[in-house]
mmCIF file of C-alpha atoms in Angstrom:
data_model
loop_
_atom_site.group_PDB
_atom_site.id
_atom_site.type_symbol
_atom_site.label_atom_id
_atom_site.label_comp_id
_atom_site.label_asym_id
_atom_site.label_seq_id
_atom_site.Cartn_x
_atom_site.Cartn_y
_atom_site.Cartn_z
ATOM 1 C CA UNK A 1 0.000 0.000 0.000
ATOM 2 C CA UNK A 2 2.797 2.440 0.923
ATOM 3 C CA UNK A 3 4.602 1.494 -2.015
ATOM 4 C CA UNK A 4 1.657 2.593 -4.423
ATOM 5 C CA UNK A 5 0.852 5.961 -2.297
ATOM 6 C CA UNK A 6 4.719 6.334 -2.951
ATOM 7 C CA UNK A 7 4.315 5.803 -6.692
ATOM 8 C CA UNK A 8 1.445 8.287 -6.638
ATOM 9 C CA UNK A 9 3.217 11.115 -5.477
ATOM 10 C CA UNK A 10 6.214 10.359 -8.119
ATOM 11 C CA UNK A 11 3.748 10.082 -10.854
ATOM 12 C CA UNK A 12 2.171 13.536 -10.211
ATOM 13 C CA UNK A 13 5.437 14.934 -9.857
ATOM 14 C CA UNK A 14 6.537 13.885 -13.280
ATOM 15 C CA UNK A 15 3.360 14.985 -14.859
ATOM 16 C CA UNK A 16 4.134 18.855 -12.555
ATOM 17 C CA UNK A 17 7.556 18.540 -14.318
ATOM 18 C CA UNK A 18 6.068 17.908 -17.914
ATOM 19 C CA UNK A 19 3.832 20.606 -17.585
ATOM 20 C CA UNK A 20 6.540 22.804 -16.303
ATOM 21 C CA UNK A 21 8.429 22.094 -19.158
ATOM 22 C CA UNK A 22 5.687 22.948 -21.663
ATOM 23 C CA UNK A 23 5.110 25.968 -20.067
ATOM 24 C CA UNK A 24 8.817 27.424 -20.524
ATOM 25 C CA UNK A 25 8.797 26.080 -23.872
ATOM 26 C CA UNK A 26 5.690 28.262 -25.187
ATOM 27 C CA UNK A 27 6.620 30.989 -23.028
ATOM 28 C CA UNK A 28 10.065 31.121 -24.984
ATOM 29 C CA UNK A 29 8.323 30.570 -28.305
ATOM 30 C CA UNK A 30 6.583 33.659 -27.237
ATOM 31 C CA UNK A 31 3.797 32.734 -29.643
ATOM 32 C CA UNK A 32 1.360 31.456 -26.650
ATOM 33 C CA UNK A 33 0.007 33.620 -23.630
ATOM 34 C CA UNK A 34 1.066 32.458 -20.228
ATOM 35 C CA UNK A 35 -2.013 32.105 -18.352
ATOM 36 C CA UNK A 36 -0.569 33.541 -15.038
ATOM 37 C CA UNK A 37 -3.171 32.185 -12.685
ATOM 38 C CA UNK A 38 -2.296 28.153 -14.392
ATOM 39 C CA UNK A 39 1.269 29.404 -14.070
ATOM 40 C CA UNK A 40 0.952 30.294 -10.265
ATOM 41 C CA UNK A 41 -0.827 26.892 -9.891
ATOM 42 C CA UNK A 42 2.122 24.904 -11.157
ATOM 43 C CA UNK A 43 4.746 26.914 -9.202
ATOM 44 C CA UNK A 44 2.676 26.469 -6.037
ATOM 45 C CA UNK A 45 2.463 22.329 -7.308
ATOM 46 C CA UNK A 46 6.273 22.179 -7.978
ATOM 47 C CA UNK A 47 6.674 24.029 -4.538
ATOM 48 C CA UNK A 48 8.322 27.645 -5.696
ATOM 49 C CA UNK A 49 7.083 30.582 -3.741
ATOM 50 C CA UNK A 50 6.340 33.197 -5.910
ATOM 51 C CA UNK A 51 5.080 36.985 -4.673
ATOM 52 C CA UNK A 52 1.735 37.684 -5.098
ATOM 53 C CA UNK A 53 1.736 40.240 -7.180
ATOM 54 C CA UNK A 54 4.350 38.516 -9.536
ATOM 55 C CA UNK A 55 3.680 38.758 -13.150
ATOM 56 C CA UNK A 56 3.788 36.313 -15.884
ATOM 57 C CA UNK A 57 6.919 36.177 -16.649
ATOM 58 C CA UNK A 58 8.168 36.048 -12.951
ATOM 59 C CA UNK A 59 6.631 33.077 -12.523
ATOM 60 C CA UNK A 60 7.679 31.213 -15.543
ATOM 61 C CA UNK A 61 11.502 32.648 -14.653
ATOM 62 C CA UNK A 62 11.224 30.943 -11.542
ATOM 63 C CA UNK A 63 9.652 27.806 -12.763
ATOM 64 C CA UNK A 64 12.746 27.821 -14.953
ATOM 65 C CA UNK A 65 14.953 28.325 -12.586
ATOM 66 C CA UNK A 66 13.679 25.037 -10.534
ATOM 67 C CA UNK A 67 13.669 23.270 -13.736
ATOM 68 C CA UNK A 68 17.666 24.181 -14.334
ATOM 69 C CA UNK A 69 18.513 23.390 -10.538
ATOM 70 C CA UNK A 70 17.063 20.168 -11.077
ATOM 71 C CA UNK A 71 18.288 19.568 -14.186
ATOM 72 C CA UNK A 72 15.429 19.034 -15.796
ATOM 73 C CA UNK A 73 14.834 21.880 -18.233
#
C-alpha cells in the first residue's frame, strides 16, 4: 500500500515537471500567452514561492529556474 501511495506522489510529480516544461517552452516561443493564474498553480504544485503580485513572466523565470537546478529543463 505504501509502495503505491509512494508511486502516486512520483507520478504527479513527473506529470508537474512535464507541464513545467511545456510551459517554458511556449513561453520562450513567445507565440502562446502564459495564463498567469495556471502558471501560479504549477509553481505552487512544484513548490516555488512566488510573490503575489508577480507577473507572468516572474513566474515562468522561476519555474525555470527550478527546472535548471534540477536539471530538468
Amino acid at each position: 500500500m505504501l509502495n503505491w501511495i509512494l508511486s502516486q506522489f512520483k507520478r504527479q510529480s513527473a506529470e508537474d515537471l512535464e507541464r513545467a516544461r511545456e510551459l517554458v517552452k511556449a513561453a520562450e516561443r513567445g507565440g502562446a500567452h502564459v495564463n498567469l493564474s495556471k502558471a501560479r498553480e504549477l509553481a505552487r504544485a512544484l513548490g516555488i514561492e512566488v510573490e503575489a503580485h508577480a507577473s507572468a513572466d516572474e513566474v515562468v523565470h522561476a519555474i525555470r529556474r527550478y527546472l535548471s537546478h534540477h536539471g530538468e529543463l
